[in-house]
Amino acid sequence: MRAIRYYGPEDMRLDHIPEPTPGEGQVKIKIAWTGICGSDLHSWHEILPVSPTMTEPHPVTHEKLPVVMGHEFSGTIVDIGQNVDTSRLAMGGQVVVEPIISCMQATCPFCSAGTRNLCRNLTFIGIGGRGGGLAEYICVDQKLVFPLPSHVPLEIGAMMEPLSIVWHAVKRSAFKKGDSVLIIGGGPIGLLALRVVKAFGASWIGLSEPAQKRRELASQNGANVVFDPTAKGVDVPAETIKATLGRGADVVFDCAGAQVTLNTAFLAVRPRGFIMNVAIWSTLPQLDIASLTMKEVLLSSVLGCDRVHADGTFPIRRSGHGLRRAGGARSGGGCGGGCVCGKNRID
Amino acid sequence: MRAIRYYGPEDMRLDHIPEPTPGEGQVKIKLGECLPLLSRQTGHLGVTGIPPRTGICGSDLHSWHEILPVSPTMTEPHPVTHEKLPVVMGHEFSGTIVDIGQNVDTSRLAMGGQVVVEPIISCMQATCPFCSAGTRNLCRNLTFIGIGGRGGGLAEYICVDQKLVFPLPSHVPLEIGAMMEPLSIVWHAVKRSAFKKGDSVLIIGGGPIGLLALRVVKAFGASWIGLSEPAQKRRELASQNGANAVFDPTAKGVDVPAETIKATSGRGADVVFDCAGAQVTLNTAFLAVRPRGFIMNVAIWSTLPQLDIASLTMKEVILSSVLGCDRVHADMLDAIADGTFPVDGMESLITRRIPLEDLVEKGIKALIHEKDEHVKILVSPSLKPTG
């Protein structure tokens, strides 16, 4: 089959490799759609920390470069291996994949606790090995495969992985229903964050983004206010403070990851508010320690996601139909109204 | 009365100013005694015990180098106190009530009562969402007694609003009372962190804040406490004050994060308190904390740190910092009164006692240049100057 494989910076090739066969507990998925992620862009410039190299295999997958790329994908089950729960995953079923790879050793306190995204040897399908979405087929362990609700097209299914990142970020933050939120950056992560906090009942959402097209999308997707931070006279922190009765935003999501956006976050957040970084940085930021201190701000960041795929309901279409809970095996307190459940909060 | 007043960097003077008179709702506190007392300088043993004292804080040292952000200047008054420099210094103090103004609740604050003061000054305007919510330390115009005005502890007397005055439990000497303010900072820091009973804690820095943090988390039931500190004398105090492991980060072969991870079953510390405030200590915190753990900065920085965003992300760490304290005095003093927070041994943190006159030469400069030999230096207007 055809597959895009990553060899190193500026070296992504369309190769012809054997089709995979589903092993014990695996399903074979015919890939429909795969999204390109910021980390894929990052790897154009340099090998990602969680990736193997041409000479050093990844400690969990044991694979070296080249590996098949693509970790945000959807598809249809076309073959089923031994001992797969076919009541959950059946031939022809449309599915999405949680692409987290972790060591799963009993000696790993993080995998043992279920917090696989904190494993010291974390990597991802499509980055560390085990196939990828930028190909015709992939075989994946059933535990990482989730049925897509029937009314959701596969195209939208391909956005479930970035959605899961944002979902996890919102849950790890202090966000609660009724909060005011500033989102910095209107790329895919920022716009998905907008949809999530909207669905979770944010009382006010501002989104700051230099590109006009993205600002228009932000308005269409539910932002109360959209800012162009590059426009003359626009002061995003001041506007945020004004819009929040002089306090500042309860939560700020920095989905851009640059010094100026992190600085903006510190100025716009309210005292004792929460700044959540949901961006990959290519430089080392300076920390506004004075604002962190004088406003007693909480700052955090997220990596991947942690058991969010099964949770909750979330409006996928404007008609308001919810995403039915995907799979019974991973029940986790999904609630009916799209509000944030308590799992995976600050522990 | 004599009072140390701050005029600007490297300019702290012993002045003679009028004694204050208690206004409506205020009490007048004597910050010293005129009777013979224990003096380390002369070796003369007194009969009335140890005089009340004022502590020198890291922010006082910082102000030796530059005017603090929350301070007025010679030309710009503070927006809440309306005072310009010079102002009386000292915000960590204890004393005795010697006069009472109108409408003071004397069932709580009586003549002769030994007291401590919460030195927070905030705007108290109805339009301020932070003062209105009771979170006075978040007021945008926050300052402190002894920094922004309204008198200070480095003097003979001070008049303070009764709401900021708290009786000291009877078994606590005034000397220990002078440490209630830094204790309140640390108490607040621990409560703002994710710390809970049974947690493992790494404390970076064994100065007064680090050592008080050690005592607090110990009293609150930490399961393991490591403390990292370059100065031997301070490491010894850390061992005496309850640390399970004490590290010299400058010693050959010592890797504080690795040792911390080993001591915590391979996970890392649940909470790290950075009580030193330097790039190397913040970096250490990120390496030593467990995934989803909490790093609390309890230090004043003189530079702008770089943020280990990779560790923040890959370990989903939570980072925060604190300013002053928020309504902790009542609970803290109750815990001291009922023994939940023991104060025995706290005097070990006092490494020098000096008169007002020696503030700069034997106080400020000693803490700047002989930092490793000291923890908390207390000042009293009742001690006689040397030479």
PDB file of N, CA, C and O in Angstrom, chain B residues 31 33 37-41 48-56 92-96 114-116 168-183 212 343 345-354 376-380 383:
ATOM      1  N   LEU B  31       6.649  48.410  70.571  1.00  0.00           N
ATOM      2  CA  LEU B  31       7.500  47.429  69.914  1.00  0.00           C
ATOM      3  C   LEU B  31       8.763  47.139  70.709  1.00  0.00           C
ATOM      4  O   LEU B  31       9.674  46.542  70.231  1.00  0.00           O
ATOM      5  N   GLU B  33      10.677  47.096  75.093  1.00  0.00           N
ATOM      6  CA  GLU B  33      10.496  47.325  76.527  1.00  0.00           C
ATOM      7  C   GLU B  33      11.660  48.150  77.030  1.00  0.00           C
ATOM      8  O   GLU B  33      12.724  48.137  76.465  1.00  0.00           O
ATOM      9  N   LEU B  37      16.922  43.327  79.873  1.00  0.00           N
ATOM     10  CA  LEU B  37      16.465  42.212  79.058  1.00  0.00           C
ATOM     11  C   LEU B  37      17.649  41.391  78.599  1.00  0.00           C
ATOM     12  O   LEU B  37      18.802  41.741  78.790  1.00  0.00           O
ATOM     13  N   LEU B  38      17.352  40.269  77.991  1.00  0.00           N
ATOM     14  CA  LEU B  38      18.383  39.359  77.506  1.00  0.00           C
ATOM     15  C   LEU B  38      19.081  40.002  76.330  1.00  0.00           C
ATOM     16  O   LEU B  38      18.454  40.330  75.332  1.00  0.00           O
ATOM     17  N   SER B  39      20.359  40.211  76.456  1.00  0.00           N
ATOM     18  CA  SER B  39      21.075  40.833  75.358  1.00  0.00           C
ATOM     19  C   SER B  39      22.234  39.961  74.933  1.00  0.00           C
ATOM     20  O   SER B  39      23.098  39.650  75.731  1.00  0.00           O
ATOM     21  N   ARG B  40      22.231  39.578  73.679  1.00  0.00           N
ATOM     22  CA  ARG B  40      23.316  38.735  73.205  1.00  0.00           C
ATOM     23  C   ARG B  40      24.598  39.537  73.081  1.00  0.00           C
ATOM     24  O   ARG B  40      25.677  38.992  73.167  1.00  0.00           O
ATOM     25  N   GLN B  41      24.451  40.849  72.867  1.00  0.00           N
ATOM     26  CA  GLN B  41      25.656  41.669  72.697  1.00  0.00           C
ATOM     27  C   GLN B  41      26.430  41.780  74.002  1.00  0.00           C
ATOM     28  O   GLN B  41      27.632  41.622  74.037  1.00  0.00           O
ATOM     29  N   THR B  48      13.094  40.151  82.897  1.00  0.00           N
ATOM     30  CA  THR B  48      11.732  40.219  82.376  1.00  0.00           C
ATOM     31  C   THR B  48      11.551  39.405  81.094  1.00  0.00           C
ATOM     32  O   THR B  48      10.517  39.465  80.455  1.00  0.00           O
ATOM     33  N   GLY B  49      12.597  38.683  80.700  1.00  0.00           N
ATOM     34  CA  GLY B  49      12.392  37.865  79.504  1.00  0.00           C
ATOM     35  C   GLY B  49      12.825  38.581  78.239  1.00  0.00           C
ATOM     36  O   GLY B  49      13.547  39.566  78.257  1.00  0.00           O
ATOM     37  N   ILE B  50      12.371  38.070  77.138  1.00  0.00           N
ATOM     38  CA  ILE B  50      12.873  38.512  75.841  1.00  0.00           C
ATOM     39  C   ILE B  50      11.973  39.626  75.296  1.00  0.00           C
ATOM     40  O   ILE B  50      10.758  39.496  75.310  1.00  0.00           O
ATOM     41  N   PRO B  51      12.559  40.701  74.822  1.00  0.00           N
ATOM     42  CA  PRO B  51      11.744  41.816  74.357  1.00  0.00           C
ATOM     43  C   PRO B  51      11.103  41.524  73.011  1.00  0.00           C
ATOM     44  O   PRO B  51      11.585  40.671  72.269  1.00  0.00           O
ATOM     45  N   PRO B  52      10.042  42.228  72.726  1.00  0.00           N
ATOM     46  CA  PRO B  52       9.407  42.084  71.420  1.00  0.00           C
ATOM     47  C   PRO B  52      10.357  42.552  70.323  1.00  0.00           C
ATOM     48  O   PRO B  52      11.216  43.372  70.552  1.00  0.00           O
ATOM     49  N   ARG B  53      10.181  41.976  69.133  1.00  0.00           N
ATOM     50  CA  ARG B  53      11.135  42.239  68.081  1.00  0.00           C
ATOM     51  C   ARG B  53      10.452  42.394  66.737  1.00  0.00           C
ATOM     52  O   ARG B  53       9.310  42.024  66.551  1.00  0.00           O
ATOM     53  N   THR B  54      11.220  42.901  65.784  1.00  0.00           N
ATOM     54  CA  THR B  54      10.789  42.975  64.394  1.00  0.00           C
ATOM     55  C   THR B  54      11.790  42.221  63.546  1.00  0.00           C
ATOM     56  O   THR B  54      13.002  42.368  63.734  1.00  0.00           O
ATOM     57  N   GLY B  55      11.296  41.442  62.598  1.00  0.00           N
ATOM     58  CA  GLY B  55      12.184  40.687  61.739  1.00  0.00           C
ATOM     59  C   GLY B  55      12.553  41.463  60.495  1.00  0.00           C
ATOM     60  O   GLY B  55      11.803  42.335  60.035  1.00  0.00           O
ATOM     61  N   ILE B  56      13.707  41.121  59.954  1.00  0.00           N
ATOM     62  CA  ILE B  56      14.125  41.681  58.670  1.00  0.00           C
ATOM     63  C   ILE B  56      13.754  40.667  57.604  1.00  0.00           C
ATOM     64  O   ILE B  56      14.045  39.476  57.728  1.00  0.00           O
ATOM     65  N   GLU B  92       7.247  42.726  59.866  1.00  0.00           N
ATOM     66  CA  GLU B  92       7.120  41.448  60.579  1.00  0.00           C
ATOM     67  C   GLU B  92       7.356  41.739  62.047  1.00  0.00           C
ATOM     68  O   GLU B  92       8.493  41.750  62.498  1.00  0.00           O
ATOM     69  N   PHE B  93       6.328  41.978  62.820  1.00  0.00           N
ATOM     70  CA  PHE B  93       6.583  42.394  64.193  1.00  0.00           C
ATOM     71  C   PHE B  93       5.516  41.932  65.183  1.00  0.00           C
ATOM     72  O   PHE B  93       4.413  41.535  64.800  1.00  0.00           O
ATOM     73  N   SER B  94       5.906  42.015  66.425  1.00  0.00           N
ATOM     74  CA  SER B  94       5.016  41.686  67.535  1.00  0.00           C
ATOM     75  C   SER B  94       5.174  42.784  68.579  1.00  0.00           C
ATOM     76  O   SER B  94       6.122  43.563  68.515  1.00  0.00           O
ATOM     77  N   GLY B  95       4.266  42.866  69.517  1.00  0.00           N
ATOM     78  CA  GLY B  95       4.387  43.884  70.556  1.00  0.00           C
ATOM     79  C   GLY B  95       3.282  43.783  71.582  1.00  0.00           C
ATOM     80  O   GLY B  95       2.516  42.806  71.604  1.00  0.00           O
ATOM     81  N   THR B  96       3.192  44.820  72.380  1.00  0.00           N
ATOM     82  CA  THR B  96       2.239  44.853  73.490  1.00  0.00           C
ATOM     83  C   THR B  96       1.332  46.071  73.350  1.00  0.00           C
ATOM     84  O   THR B  96       1.816  47.163  73.056  1.00  0.00           O
ATOM     85  N   GLN B 114      -0.439  40.870  74.345  1.00  0.00           N
ATOM     86  CA  GLN B 114       0.648  40.661  73.388  1.00  0.00           C
ATOM     87  C   GLN B 114       0.031  40.292  72.041  1.00  0.00           C
ATOM     88  O   GLN B 114      -0.835  39.410  71.971  1.00  0.00           O
ATOM     89  N   VAL B 115       0.471  40.980  70.987  1.00  0.00           N
ATOM     90  CA  VAL B 115      -0.207  40.864  69.700  1.00  0.00           C
ATOM     91  C   VAL B 115       0.763  40.781  68.533  1.00  0.00           C
ATOM     92  O   VAL B 115       1.948  41.126  68.645  1.00  0.00           O
ATOM     93  N   VAL B 116       0.214  40.308  67.397  1.00  0.00           N
ATOM     94  CA  VAL B 116       0.917  40.352  66.115  1.00  0.00           C
ATOM     95  C   VAL B 116       0.012  41.060  65.125  1.00  0.00           C
ATOM     96  O   VAL B 116      -1.188  41.226  65.384  1.00  0.00           O
ATOM     97  N   LEU B 168      -1.620  37.114  70.465  1.00  0.00           N
ATOM     98  CA  LEU B 168      -0.680  36.006  70.385  1.00  0.00           C
ATOM     99  C   LEU B 168      -1.065  35.000  71.464  1.00  0.00           C
ATOM    100  O   LEU B 168      -1.315  35.398  72.610  1.00  0.00           O
ATOM    101  N   PRO B 169      -1.136  33.717  71.129  1.00  0.00           N
ATOM    102  CA  PRO B 169      -1.445  32.730  72.173  1.00  0.00           C
ATOM    103  C   PRO B 169      -0.458  32.867  73.329  1.00  0.00           C
ATOM    104  O   PRO B 169       0.735  33.124  73.115  1.00  0.00           O
ATOM    105  N   SER B 170      -0.968  32.659  74.529  1.00  0.00           N
ATOM    106  CA  SER B 170      -0.196  33.026  75.713  1.00  0.00           C
ATOM    107  C   SER B 170       1.122  32.292  75.873  1.00  0.00           C
ATOM    108  O   SER B 170       2.046  32.809  76.480  1.00  0.00           O
ATOM    109  N   HIS B 171       1.240  31.088  75.338  1.00  0.00           N
ATOM    110  CA  HIS B 171       2.484  30.355  75.544  1.00  0.00           C
ATOM    111  C   HIS B 171       3.553  30.745  74.527  1.00  0.00           C
ATOM    112  O   HIS B 171       4.655  30.211  74.538  1.00  0.00           O
ATOM    113  N   VAL B 172       3.238  31.662  73.624  1.00  0.00           N
ATOM    114  CA  VAL B 172       4.176  32.021  72.562  1.00  0.00           C
ATOM    115  C   VAL B 172       4.914  33.312  72.915  1.00  0.00           C
ATOM    116  O   VAL B 172       4.289  34.354  73.097  1.00  0.00           O
ATOM    117  N   PRO B 173       6.242  33.258  73.023  1.00  0.00           N
ATOM    118  CA  PRO B 173       6.986  34.479  73.339  1.00  0.00           C
ATOM    119  C   PRO B 173       6.904  35.499  72.198  1.00  0.00           C
ATOM    120  O   PRO B 173       6.731  35.120  71.033  1.00  0.00           O
ATOM    121  N   LEU B 174       7.063  36.769  72.523  1.00  0.00           N
ATOM    122  CA  LEU B 174       6.971  37.821  71.506  1.00  0.00           C
ATOM    123  C   LEU B 174       8.014  37.646  70.414  1.00  0.00           C
ATOM    124  O   LEU B 174       7.795  38.027  69.270  1.00  0.00           O
ATOM    125  N   GLU B 175       9.152  37.068  70.764  1.00  0.00           N
ATOM    126  CA  GLU B 175      10.208  36.832  69.780  1.00  0.00           C
ATOM    127  C   GLU B 175       9.704  35.917  68.665  1.00  0.00           C
ATOM    128  O   GLU B 175       9.964  36.137  67.476  1.00  0.00           O
ATOM    129  N   ILE B 176       8.990  34.875  69.068  1.00  0.00           N
ATOM    130  CA  ILE B 176       8.395  33.972  68.086  1.00  0.00           C
ATOM    131  C   ILE B 176       7.245  34.694  67.383  1.00  0.00           C
ATOM    132  O   ILE B 176       6.995  34.493  66.198  1.00  0.00           O
ATOM    133  N   GLY B 177       6.581  35.576  68.119  1.00  0.00           N
ATOM    134  CA  GLY B 177       5.508  36.376  67.533  1.00  0.00           C
ATOM    135  C   GLY B 177       5.978  37.172  66.337  1.00  0.00           C
ATOM    136  O   GLY B 177       5.230  37.385  65.374  1.00  0.00           O
ATOM    137  N   ALA B 178       7.220  37.615  66.372  1.00  0.00           N
ATOM    138  CA  ALA B 178       7.752  38.378  65.242  1.00  0.00           C
ATOM    139  C   ALA B 178       7.907  37.516  64.005  1.00  0.00           C
ATOM    140  O   ALA B 178       8.101  38.045  62.900  1.00  0.00           O
ATOM    141  N   MET B 179       7.823  36.233  64.147  1.00  0.00           N
ATOM    142  CA  MET B 179       7.911  35.352  62.976  1.00  0.00           C
ATOM    143  C   MET B 179       6.548  34.952  62.443  1.00  0.00           C
ATOM    144  O   MET B 179       6.455  34.186  61.471  1.00  0.00           O
ATOM    145  N   MET B 180       5.494  35.485  63.045  1.00  0.00           N
ATOM    146  CA  MET B 180       4.157  35.109  62.581  1.00  0.00           C
ATOM    147  C   MET B 180       3.875  35.602  61.165  1.00  0.00           C
ATOM    148  O   MET B 180       3.161  34.962  60.411  1.00  0.00           O
ATOM    149  N   GLU B 181       4.441  36.758  60.821  1.00  0.00           N
ATOM    150  CA  GLU B 181       4.167  37.256  59.476  1.00  0.00           C
ATOM    151  C   GLU B 181       4.813  36.390  58.401  1.00  0.00           C
ATOM    152  O   GLU B 181       4.104  35.944  57.478  1.00  0.00           O
ATOM    153  N   PRO B 182       6.129  36.095  58.456  1.00  0.00           N
ATOM    154  CA  PRO B 182       6.649  35.147  57.452  1.00  0.00           C
ATOM    155  C   PRO B 182       5.963  33.789  57.529  1.00  0.00           C
ATOM    156  O   PRO B 182       5.749  33.131  56.510  1.00  0.00           O
ATOM    157  N   LEU B 183       5.580  33.382  58.729  1.00  0.00           N
ATOM    158  CA  LEU B 183       4.851  32.113  58.840  1.00  0.00           C
ATOM    159  C   LEU B 183       3.528  32.198  58.073  1.00  0.00           C
ATOM    160  O   LEU B 183       3.123  31.229  57.420  1.00  0.00           O
ATOM    161  N   LEU B 212      10.554  27.685  57.491  1.00  0.00           N
ATOM    162  CA  LEU B 212       9.177  27.770  57.997  1.00  0.00           C
ATOM    163  C   LEU B 212       8.258  26.866  57.173  1.00  0.00           C
ATOM    164  O   LEU B 212       7.356  26.221  57.721  1.00  0.00           O
ATOM    165  N   VAL B 343       5.326  25.374  68.140  1.00  0.00           N
ATOM    166  CA  VAL B 343       6.323  26.424  67.944  1.00  0.00           C
ATOM    167  C   VAL B 343       7.634  26.131  68.679  1.00  0.00           C
ATOM    168  O   VAL B 343       8.587  26.886  68.552  1.00  0.00           O
ATOM    169  N   GLY B 345      11.151  25.092  69.396  1.00  0.00           N
ATOM    170  CA  GLY B 345      12.275  24.961  68.486  1.00  0.00           C
ATOM    171  C   GLY B 345      12.335  26.052  67.441  1.00  0.00           C
ATOM    172  O   GLY B 345      13.339  26.179  66.737  1.00  0.00           O
ATOM    173  N   MET B 346      11.280  26.873  67.325  1.00  0.00           N
ATOM    174  CA  MET B 346      11.306  27.906  66.299  1.00  0.00           C
ATOM    175  C   MET B 346      12.372  28.956  66.567  1.00  0.00           C
ATOM    176  O   MET B 346      12.842  29.609  65.640  1.00  0.00           O
ATOM    177  N   GLU B 347      12.749  29.121  67.840  1.00  0.00           N
ATOM    178  CA  GLU B 347      13.775  30.126  68.142  1.00  0.00           C
ATOM    179  C   GLU B 347      15.105  29.763  67.488  1.00  0.00           C
ATOM    180  O   GLU B 347      15.977  30.614  67.338  1.00  0.00           O
ATOM    181  N   SER B 348      15.255  28.493  67.066  1.00  0.00           N
ATOM    182  CA  SER B 348      16.494  28.105  66.382  1.00  0.00           C
ATOM    183  C   SER B 348      16.674  28.861  65.070  1.00  0.00           C
ATOM    184  O   SER B 348      17.782  28.955  64.540  1.00  0.00           O
ATOM    185  N   LEU B 349      15.588  29.406  64.553  1.00  0.00           N
ATOM    186  CA  LEU B 349      15.678  30.142  63.296  1.00  0.00           C
ATOM    187  C   LEU B 349      16.186  31.574  63.493  1.00  0.00           C
ATOM    188  O   LEU B 349      16.492  32.273  62.539  1.00  0.00           O
ATOM    189  N   ILE B 350      16.247  32.027  64.751  1.00  0.00           N
ATOM    190  CA  ILE B 350      16.717  33.387  65.030  1.00  0.00           C
ATOM    191  C   ILE B 350      18.223  33.322  65.255  1.00  0.00           C
ATOM    192  O   ILE B 350      18.694  32.708  66.202  1.00  0.00           O
ATOM    193  N   THR B 351      18.965  33.927  64.343  1.00  0.00           N
ATOM    194  CA  THR B 351      20.419  33.805  64.433  1.00  0.00           C
ATOM    195  C   THR B 351      21.097  35.071  64.947  1.00  0.00           C
ATOM    196  O   THR B 351      22.297  35.077  65.186  1.00  0.00           O
ATOM    197  N   ARG B 352      20.360  36.139  65.107  1.00  0.00           N
ATOM    198  CA  ARG B 352      20.953  37.364  65.666  1.00  0.00           C
ATOM    199  C   ARG B 352      19.829  38.279  66.130  1.00  0.00           C
ATOM    200  O   ARG B 352      18.760  38.318  65.511  1.00  0.00           O
ATOM    201  N   ARG B 353      20.134  38.999  67.206  1.00  0.00           N
ATOM    202  CA  ARG B 353      19.185  40.007  67.723  1.00  0.00           C
ATOM    203  C   ARG B 353      19.945  41.317  67.838  1.00  0.00           C
ATOM    204  O   ARG B 353      21.039  41.356  68.412  1.00  0.00           O
ATOM    205  N   ILE B 354      19.412  42.374  67.259  1.00  0.00           N
ATOM    206  CA  ILE B 354      20.161  43.639  67.205  1.00  0.00           C
ATOM    207  C   ILE B 354      19.285  44.814  67.584  1.00  0.00           C
ATOM    208  O   ILE B 354      18.052  44.747  67.478  1.00  0.00           O
ATOM    209  N   LYS B 376      17.032  34.181  60.425  1.00  0.00           N
ATOM    210  CA  LYS B 376      16.193  35.337  60.737  1.00  0.00           C
ATOM    211  C   LYS B 376      16.926  36.213  61.734  1.00  0.00           C
ATOM    212  O   LYS B 376      17.385  35.754  62.773  1.00  0.00           O
ATOM    213  N   ILE B 377      17.072  37.488  61.406  1.00  0.00           N
ATOM    214  CA  ILE B 377      17.634  38.465  62.340  1.00  0.00           C
ATOM    215  C   ILE B 377      16.489  39.325  62.852  1.00  0.00           C
ATOM    216  O   ILE B 377      15.699  39.853  62.057  1.00  0.00           O
ATOM    217  N   LEU B 378      16.394  39.433  64.162  1.00  0.00           N
ATOM    218  CA  LEU B 378      15.353  40.258  64.770  1.00  0.00           C
ATOM    219  C   LEU B 378      15.950  41.541  65.341  1.00  0.00           C
ATOM    220  O   LEU B 378      17.091  41.566  65.802  1.00  0.00           O
ATOM    221  N   VAL B 379      15.140  42.589  65.286  1.00  0.00           N
ATOM    222  CA  VAL B 379      15.552  43.923  65.713  1.00  0.00           C
ATOM    223  C   VAL B 379      14.651  44.365  66.854  1.00  0.00           C
ATOM    224  O   VAL B 379      13.444  44.129  66.810  1.00  0.00           O
ATOM    225  N   SER B 380      15.231  45.010  67.848  1.00  0.00           N
ATOM    226  CA  SER B 380      14.380  45.543  68.901  1.00  0.00           C
ATOM    227  C   SER B 380      14.818  46.948  69.296  1.00  0.00           C
ATOM    228  O   SER B 380      16.009  47.202  69.447  1.00  0.00           O
ATOM    229  N   LEU B 383      16.905  47.025  72.683  1.00  0.00           N
ATOM    230  CA  LEU B 383      18.294  46.602  72.844  1.00  0.00           C
ATOM    231  C   LEU B 383      19.188  47.823  72.723  1.00  0.00           C
ATOM    232  O   LEU B 383      18.953  48.709  71.907  1.00  0.00           O
TER     233      LEU B 383
END
